[in-house]
Amino acid sequence: MLLDQTTPHTSGQNKMPLIAFYTDDFGIPLPEDHKFPIDKYQQTRYELLRRGTLSPEQLRHPRAASNKDLLRVHTTEYVNKVVNGQLSPKEIRRIGFPWSKQLVERSRRSVGATIDASLTALEHGVGVNLAGGTHHAFAHKGEGFCVFNDCMVAARYLQASTSILRIAIIDLDVHQGNGTANLSVHDATIFCFSMHSQTNFPYHKEESDLDIPLADGVSDNEYLIELSRGLDKLESDFNPDFVFYLAGADPFVEDRFGTLGLSKGGLARRDDLVMQWCVKQSVPVAITMAGGYADKIEDIVDIHATTTKIAQSALYCNRPDPSQKRSRFPHAS
């Protein structure tokens, strides 16, 4: 059941449209046989417009993340290598994209989109990056199609620029967010919750604050039961001021790089469960799309578009109420 759009929390308030940030027109040159479905981002944006979920006015170009932003998370040596095209062939293979100036710009914009989505969430309750979720990037390296770790950079931006301190990262990509787990280890201000395939990449798992590894072929109901338990534990162990949600499309049963068994309906119920949890906590949430590699690109697009539609519903329930939990919704300084 999708979120009820009429709640006492929003009574008497004007409904604000969902704002989503996109980077698909900052293209990167890839070989024709490259296995990353880069067209999914543009097709998702077009589909959201076609369905009427978003209007052109709701779609925004993001800032480009600055070196200052990136260096809150990544090492100077690594940022310089990426920016100046000095990555070794091994480092490039690990990332999975050929280096180009366009890759640098796209990577900066993708991180900037998550920063902007988080600032939008502080203002309106929910913000969306129609890409992002690059959770395999470590401080000193990238891997698995991830150059910079957008959610961690955005989290550090919020901590440096607003009164936001305690941040939860809910990572429901099929792959463990190993970079995010490593970057937040021993940091009491960030709670990393990753629910992922236990047999899938990365084959060496890092330790998150809460890991829920899942067996191959897990069903919708099994998945949702485990997710409910995980959210209950997050609620009991941590009181976040802000949430980043990685809404991966790759737990889908027909994903090429996934091993789980979720249907599209199960993924929609997953998104709704997370959004309801954020509404219950009155905590703002920035959503990123993370992975998705189904053979039919229209399946990936449909999953991402449904996630965005559910975010639109949550927006009406989760707008800041000046009389309640004021400190959860500070303006950037």
PDB file of N, CA, C and O in Angstrom, residues 233-278:
ATOM      1  N   LYS A 233      15.827  -2.184  13.953  1.00  0.00           N
ATOM      2  CA  LYS A 233      17.115  -2.103  14.656  1.00  0.00           C
ATOM      3  C   LYS A 233      17.742  -0.728  14.462  1.00  0.00           C
ATOM      4  O   LYS A 233      18.311  -0.162  15.406  1.00  0.00           O
ATOM      5  N   LEU A 234      17.647  -0.187  13.270  1.00  0.00           N
ATOM      6  CA  LEU A 234      18.140   1.167  13.032  1.00  0.00           C
ATOM      7  C   LEU A 234      17.443   2.156  13.954  1.00  0.00           C
ATOM      8  O   LEU A 234      18.084   3.028  14.552  1.00  0.00           O
ATOM      9  N   GLU A 235      16.136   2.003  14.102  1.00  0.00           N
ATOM     10  CA  GLU A 235      15.374   2.906  14.973  1.00  0.00           C
ATOM     11  C   GLU A 235      15.792   2.759  16.427  1.00  0.00           C
ATOM     12  O   GLU A 235      15.888   3.753  17.157  1.00  0.00           O
ATOM     13  N   SER A 236      16.068   1.541  16.872  1.00  0.00           N
ATOM     14  CA  SER A 236      16.416   1.330  18.281  1.00  0.00           C
ATOM     15  C   SER A 236      17.860   1.716  18.590  1.00  0.00           C
ATOM     16  O   SER A 236      18.160   2.126  19.711  1.00  0.00           O
ATOM     17  N   ASP A 237      18.750   1.605  17.579  1.00  0.00           N
ATOM     18  CA  ASP A 237      20.177   1.822  17.829  1.00  0.00           C
ATOM     19  C   ASP A 237      20.667   3.217  17.470  1.00  0.00           C
ATOM     20  O   ASP A 237      21.756   3.620  17.886  1.00  0.00           O
ATOM     21  N   PHE A 238      19.879   3.951  16.688  1.00  0.00           N
ATOM     22  CA  PHE A 238      20.393   5.209  16.137  1.00  0.00           C
ATOM     23  C   PHE A 238      19.226   6.151  15.907  1.00  0.00           C
ATOM     24  O   PHE A 238      18.146   5.724  15.501  1.00  0.00           O
ATOM     25  N   ASN A 239      19.421   7.412  16.162  1.00  0.00           N
ATOM     26  CA  ASN A 239      18.370   8.416  15.980  1.00  0.00           C
ATOM     27  C   ASN A 239      18.851   9.426  14.949  1.00  0.00           C
ATOM     28  O   ASN A 239      19.416  10.460  15.290  1.00  0.00           O
ATOM     29  N   PRO A 240      18.645   9.148  13.655  1.00  0.00           N
ATOM     30  CA  PRO A 240      19.254  10.002  12.632  1.00  0.00           C
ATOM     31  C   PRO A 240      18.570  11.354  12.493  1.00  0.00           C
ATOM     32  O   PRO A 240      17.364  11.492  12.686  1.00  0.00           O
ATOM     33  N   ASP A 241      19.376  12.326  12.111  1.00  0.00           N
ATOM     34  CA  ASP A 241      18.855  13.626  11.696  1.00  0.00           C
ATOM     35  C   ASP A 241      18.542  13.638  10.209  1.00  0.00           C
ATOM     36  O   ASP A 241      17.827  14.520   9.733  1.00  0.00           O
ATOM     37  N   PHE A 242      19.115  12.667   9.495  1.00  0.00           N
ATOM     38  CA  PHE A 242      19.000  12.663   8.036  1.00  0.00           C
ATOM     39  C   PHE A 242      19.235  11.238   7.534  1.00  0.00           C
ATOM     40  O   PHE A 242      19.975  10.470   8.147  1.00  0.00           O
ATOM     41  N   VAL A 243      18.604  10.908   6.374  1.00  0.00           N
ATOM     42  CA  VAL A 243      18.772   9.587   5.764  1.00  0.00           C
ATOM     43  C   VAL A 243      19.161   9.746   4.296  1.00  0.00           C
ATOM     44  O   VAL A 243      18.570  10.563   3.574  1.00  0.00           O
ATOM     45  N   PHE A 244      20.155   8.983   3.879  1.00  0.00           N
ATOM     46  CA  PHE A 244      20.403   8.736   2.464  1.00  0.00           C
ATOM     47  C   PHE A 244      19.893   7.333   2.152  1.00  0.00           C
ATOM     48  O   PHE A 244      20.235   6.373   2.848  1.00  0.00           O
ATOM     49  N   TYR A 245      19.098   7.214   1.095  1.00  0.00           N
ATOM     50  CA  TYR A 245      18.526   5.924   0.710  1.00  0.00           C
ATOM     51  C   TYR A 245      19.011   5.537  -0.677  1.00  0.00           C
ATOM     52  O   TYR A 245      18.746   6.244  -1.656  1.00  0.00           O
ATOM     53  N   LEU A 246      19.732   4.420  -0.781  1.00  0.00           N
ATOM     54  CA  LEU A 246      20.188   3.875  -2.049  1.00  0.00           C
ATOM     55  C   LEU A 246      19.170   2.839  -2.510  1.00  0.00           C
ATOM     56  O   LEU A 246      19.119   1.723  -1.990  1.00  0.00           O
ATOM     57  N   ALA A 247      18.355   3.231  -3.484  1.00  0.00           N
ATOM     58  CA  ALA A 247      17.217   2.402  -3.916  1.00  0.00           C
ATOM     59  C   ALA A 247      17.607   1.576  -5.140  1.00  0.00           C
ATOM     60  O   ALA A 247      17.052   1.737  -6.227  1.00  0.00           O
ATOM     61  N   GLY A 248      18.561   0.677  -4.980  1.00  0.00           N
ATOM     62  CA  GLY A 248      19.057  -0.101  -6.101  1.00  0.00           C
ATOM     63  C   GLY A 248      17.949  -0.863  -6.822  1.00  0.00           C
ATOM     64  O   GLY A 248      17.061  -1.433  -6.183  1.00  0.00           O
ATOM     65  N   ALA A 249      18.025  -0.883  -8.164  1.00  0.00           N
ATOM     66  CA  ALA A 249      17.094  -1.685  -8.956  1.00  0.00           C
ATOM     67  C   ALA A 249      17.604  -3.108  -9.147  1.00  0.00           C
ATOM     68  O   ALA A 249      16.887  -3.946  -9.710  1.00  0.00           O
ATOM     69  N   ASP A 250      18.812  -3.398  -8.680  1.00  0.00           N
ATOM     70  CA  ASP A 250      19.429  -4.692  -8.978  1.00  0.00           C
ATOM     71  C   ASP A 250      19.055  -5.860  -8.065  1.00  0.00           C
ATOM     72  O   ASP A 250      19.479  -6.987  -8.355  1.00  0.00           O
ATOM     73  N   PRO A 251      18.242  -5.697  -7.009  1.00  0.00           N
ATOM     74  CA  PRO A 251      17.664  -6.898  -6.386  1.00  0.00           C
ATOM     75  C   PRO A 251      16.585  -7.566  -7.246  1.00  0.00           C
ATOM     76  O   PRO A 251      16.086  -8.635  -6.897  1.00  0.00           O
ATOM     77  N   PHE A 252      16.238  -6.939  -8.368  1.00  0.00           N
ATOM     78  CA  PHE A 252      15.215  -7.464  -9.287  1.00  0.00           C
ATOM     79  C   PHE A 252      15.616  -8.853  -9.782  1.00  0.00           C
ATOM     80  O   PHE A 252      16.775  -9.112 -10.096  1.00  0.00           O
ATOM     81  N   VAL A 253      14.664  -9.742  -9.862  1.00  0.00           N
ATOM     82  CA  VAL A 253      14.910 -11.147 -10.200  1.00  0.00           C
ATOM     83  C   VAL A 253      15.593 -11.311 -11.557  1.00  0.00           C
ATOM     84  O   VAL A 253      16.340 -12.279 -11.765  1.00  0.00           O
ATOM     85  N   GLU A 254      15.385 -10.375 -12.486  1.00  0.00           N
ATOM     86  CA  GLU A 254      15.960 -10.507 -13.819  1.00  0.00           C
ATOM     87  C   GLU A 254      17.195  -9.637 -14.023  1.00  0.00           C
ATOM     88  O   GLU A 254      17.613  -9.401 -15.160  1.00  0.00           O
ATOM     89  N   ASP A 255      17.808  -9.194 -12.926  1.00  0.00           N
ATOM     90  CA  ASP A 255      19.026  -8.391 -13.057  1.00  0.00           C
ATOM     91  C   ASP A 255      20.211  -9.286 -13.408  1.00  0.00           C
ATOM     92  O   ASP A 255      20.412 -10.351 -12.817  1.00  0.00           O
ATOM     93  N   ARG A 256      21.037  -8.826 -14.361  1.00  0.00           N
ATOM     94  CA  ARG A 256      22.192  -9.616 -14.814  1.00  0.00           C
ATOM     95  C   ARG A 256      23.236  -9.804 -13.730  1.00  0.00           C
ATOM     96  O   ARG A 256      23.921 -10.823 -13.681  1.00  0.00           O
ATOM     97  N   PHE A 257      23.417  -8.781 -12.883  1.00  0.00           N
ATOM     98  CA  PHE A 257      24.469  -8.819 -11.875  1.00  0.00           C
ATOM     99  C   PHE A 257      23.917  -9.095 -10.479  1.00  0.00           C
ATOM    100  O   PHE A 257      24.640  -8.980  -9.495  1.00  0.00           O
ATOM    101  N   GLY A 258      22.646  -9.435 -10.382  1.00  0.00           N
ATOM    102  CA  GLY A 258      22.024  -9.711  -9.090  1.00  0.00           C
ATOM    103  C   GLY A 258      21.795 -11.195  -8.896  1.00  0.00           C
ATOM    104  O   GLY A 258      21.824 -11.981  -9.841  1.00  0.00           O
ATOM    105  N   THR A 259      21.546 -11.568  -7.642  1.00  0.00           N
ATOM    106  CA  THR A 259      21.265 -12.977  -7.328  1.00  0.00           C
ATOM    107  C   THR A 259      19.994 -13.126  -6.505  1.00  0.00           C
ATOM    108  O   THR A 259      19.681 -14.228  -6.068  1.00  0.00           O
ATOM    109  N   LEU A 260      19.272 -12.031  -6.285  1.00  0.00           N
ATOM    110  CA  LEU A 260      18.065 -12.087  -5.467  1.00  0.00           C
ATOM    111  C   LEU A 260      16.840 -12.298  -6.354  1.00  0.00           C
ATOM    112  O   LEU A 260      16.938 -12.299  -7.576  1.00  0.00           O
ATOM    113  N   GLY A 261      15.685 -12.460  -5.741  1.00  0.00           N
ATOM    114  CA  GLY A 261      14.487 -12.849  -6.480  1.00  0.00           C
ATOM    115  C   GLY A 261      13.332 -11.887  -6.378  1.00  0.00           C
ATOM    116  O   GLY A 261      12.175 -12.309  -6.473  1.00  0.00           O
ATOM    117  N   LEU A 262      13.591 -10.591  -6.215  1.00  0.00           N
ATOM    118  CA  LEU A 262      12.494  -9.652  -6.012  1.00  0.00           C
ATOM    119  C   LEU A 262      11.783  -9.314  -7.320  1.00  0.00           C
ATOM    120  O   LEU A 262      12.405  -9.160  -8.376  1.00  0.00           O
ATOM    121  N   SER A 263      10.465  -9.195  -7.215  1.00  0.00           N
ATOM    122  CA  SER A 263       9.655  -8.726  -8.336  1.00  0.00           C
ATOM    123  C   SER A 263       9.631  -7.200  -8.323  1.00  0.00           C
ATOM    124  O   SER A 263      10.061  -6.555  -7.358  1.00  0.00           O
ATOM    125  N   LYS A 264       9.075  -6.619  -9.381  1.00  0.00           N
ATOM    126  CA  LYS A 264       8.906  -5.161  -9.394  1.00  0.00           C
ATOM    127  C   LYS A 264       7.966  -4.721  -8.274  1.00  0.00           C
ATOM    128  O   LYS A 264       8.182  -3.686  -7.631  1.00  0.00           O
ATOM    129  N   GLY A 265       6.927  -5.520  -8.041  1.00  0.00           N
ATOM    130  CA  GLY A 265       6.021  -5.197  -6.945  1.00  0.00           C
ATOM    131  C   GLY A 265       6.715  -5.243  -5.595  1.00  0.00           C
ATOM    132  O   GLY A 265       6.459  -4.406  -4.719  1.00  0.00           O
ATOM    133  N   GLY A 266       7.597  -6.232  -5.411  1.00  0.00           N
ATOM    134  CA  GLY A 266       8.352  -6.317  -4.167  1.00  0.00           C
ATOM    135  C   GLY A 266       9.276  -5.136  -3.980  1.00  0.00           C
ATOM    136  O   GLY A 266       9.428  -4.611  -2.860  1.00  0.00           O
ATOM    137  N   LEU A 267       9.900  -4.666  -5.058  1.00  0.00           N
ATOM    138  CA  LEU A 267      10.770  -3.492  -4.972  1.00  0.00           C
ATOM    139  C   LEU A 267       9.973  -2.237  -4.633  1.00  0.00           C
ATOM    140  O   LEU A 267      10.420  -1.385  -3.858  1.00  0.00           O
ATOM    141  N   ALA A 268       8.756  -2.117  -5.185  1.00  0.00           N
ATOM    142  CA  ALA A 268       7.904  -0.976  -4.838  1.00  0.00           C
ATOM    143  C   ALA A 268       7.522  -1.018  -3.366  1.00  0.00           C
ATOM    144  O   ALA A 268       7.513   0.023  -2.678  1.00  0.00           O
ATOM    145  N   ARG A 269       7.192  -2.204  -2.860  1.00  0.00           N
ATOM    146  CA  ARG A 269       6.868  -2.336  -1.429  1.00  0.00           C
ATOM    147  C   ARG A 269       8.080  -2.016  -0.565  1.00  0.00           C
ATOM    148  O   ARG A 269       7.957  -1.424   0.508  1.00  0.00           O
ATOM    149  N   ARG A 270       9.263  -2.395  -1.034  1.00  0.00           N
ATOM    150  CA  ARG A 270      10.499  -2.046  -0.335  1.00  0.00           C
ATOM    151  C   ARG A 270      10.646  -0.532  -0.216  1.00  0.00           C
ATOM    152  O   ARG A 270      10.899   0.013   0.871  1.00  0.00           O
ATOM    153  N   ASP A 271      10.503   0.171  -1.353  1.00  0.00           N
ATOM    154  CA  ASP A 271      10.643   1.625  -1.345  1.00  0.00           C
ATOM    155  C   ASP A 271       9.615   2.264  -0.426  1.00  0.00           C
ATOM    156  O   ASP A 271       9.920   3.202   0.331  1.00  0.00           O
ATOM    157  N   ASP A 272       8.390   1.762  -0.489  1.00  0.00           N
ATOM    158  CA  ASP A 272       7.323   2.321   0.337  1.00  0.00           C
ATOM    159  C   ASP A 272       7.609   2.102   1.826  1.00  0.00           C
ATOM    160  O   ASP A 272       7.359   2.984   2.653  1.00  0.00           O
ATOM    161  N   LEU A 273       8.167   0.947   2.165  1.00  0.00           N
ATOM    162  CA  LEU A 273       8.494   0.659   3.557  1.00  0.00           C
ATOM    163  C   LEU A 273       9.543   1.629   4.077  1.00  0.00           C
ATOM    164  O   LEU A 273       9.434   2.155   5.198  1.00  0.00           O
ATOM    165  N   VAL A 274      10.564   1.895   3.267  1.00  0.00           N
ATOM    166  CA  VAL A 274      11.598   2.851   3.682  1.00  0.00           C
ATOM    167  C   VAL A 274      11.016   4.251   3.807  1.00  0.00           C
ATOM    168  O   VAL A 274      11.283   4.974   4.779  1.00  0.00           O
ATOM    169  N   MET A 275      10.199   4.646   2.846  1.00  0.00           N
ATOM    170  CA  MET A 275       9.611   5.987   2.896  1.00  0.00           C
ATOM    171  C   MET A 275       8.688   6.137   4.105  1.00  0.00           C
ATOM    172  O   MET A 275       8.695   7.178   4.787  1.00  0.00           O
ATOM    173  N   GLN A 276       7.903   5.101   4.392  1.00  0.00           N
ATOM    174  CA  GLN A 276       7.042   5.168   5.573  1.00  0.00           C
ATOM    175  C   GLN A 276       7.870   5.283   6.848  1.00  0.00           C
ATOM    176  O   GLN A 276       7.484   5.995   7.787  1.00  0.00           O
ATOM    177  N   TRP A 277       8.988   4.591   6.891  1.00  0.00           N
ATOM    178  CA  TRP A 277       9.863   4.676   8.071  1.00  0.00           C
ATOM    179  C   TRP A 277      10.387   6.101   8.235  1.00  0.00           C
ATOM    180  O   TRP A 277      10.398   6.641   9.345  1.00  0.00           O
ATOM    181  N   CYS A 278      10.806   6.727   7.136  1.00  0.00           N
ATOM    182  CA  CYS A 278      11.299   8.102   7.214  1.00  0.00           C
ATOM    183  C   CYS A 278      10.201   9.068   7.643  1.00  0.00           C
ATOM    184  O   CYS A 278      10.444   9.991   8.432  1.00  0.00           O
TER     185      CYS A 278
END
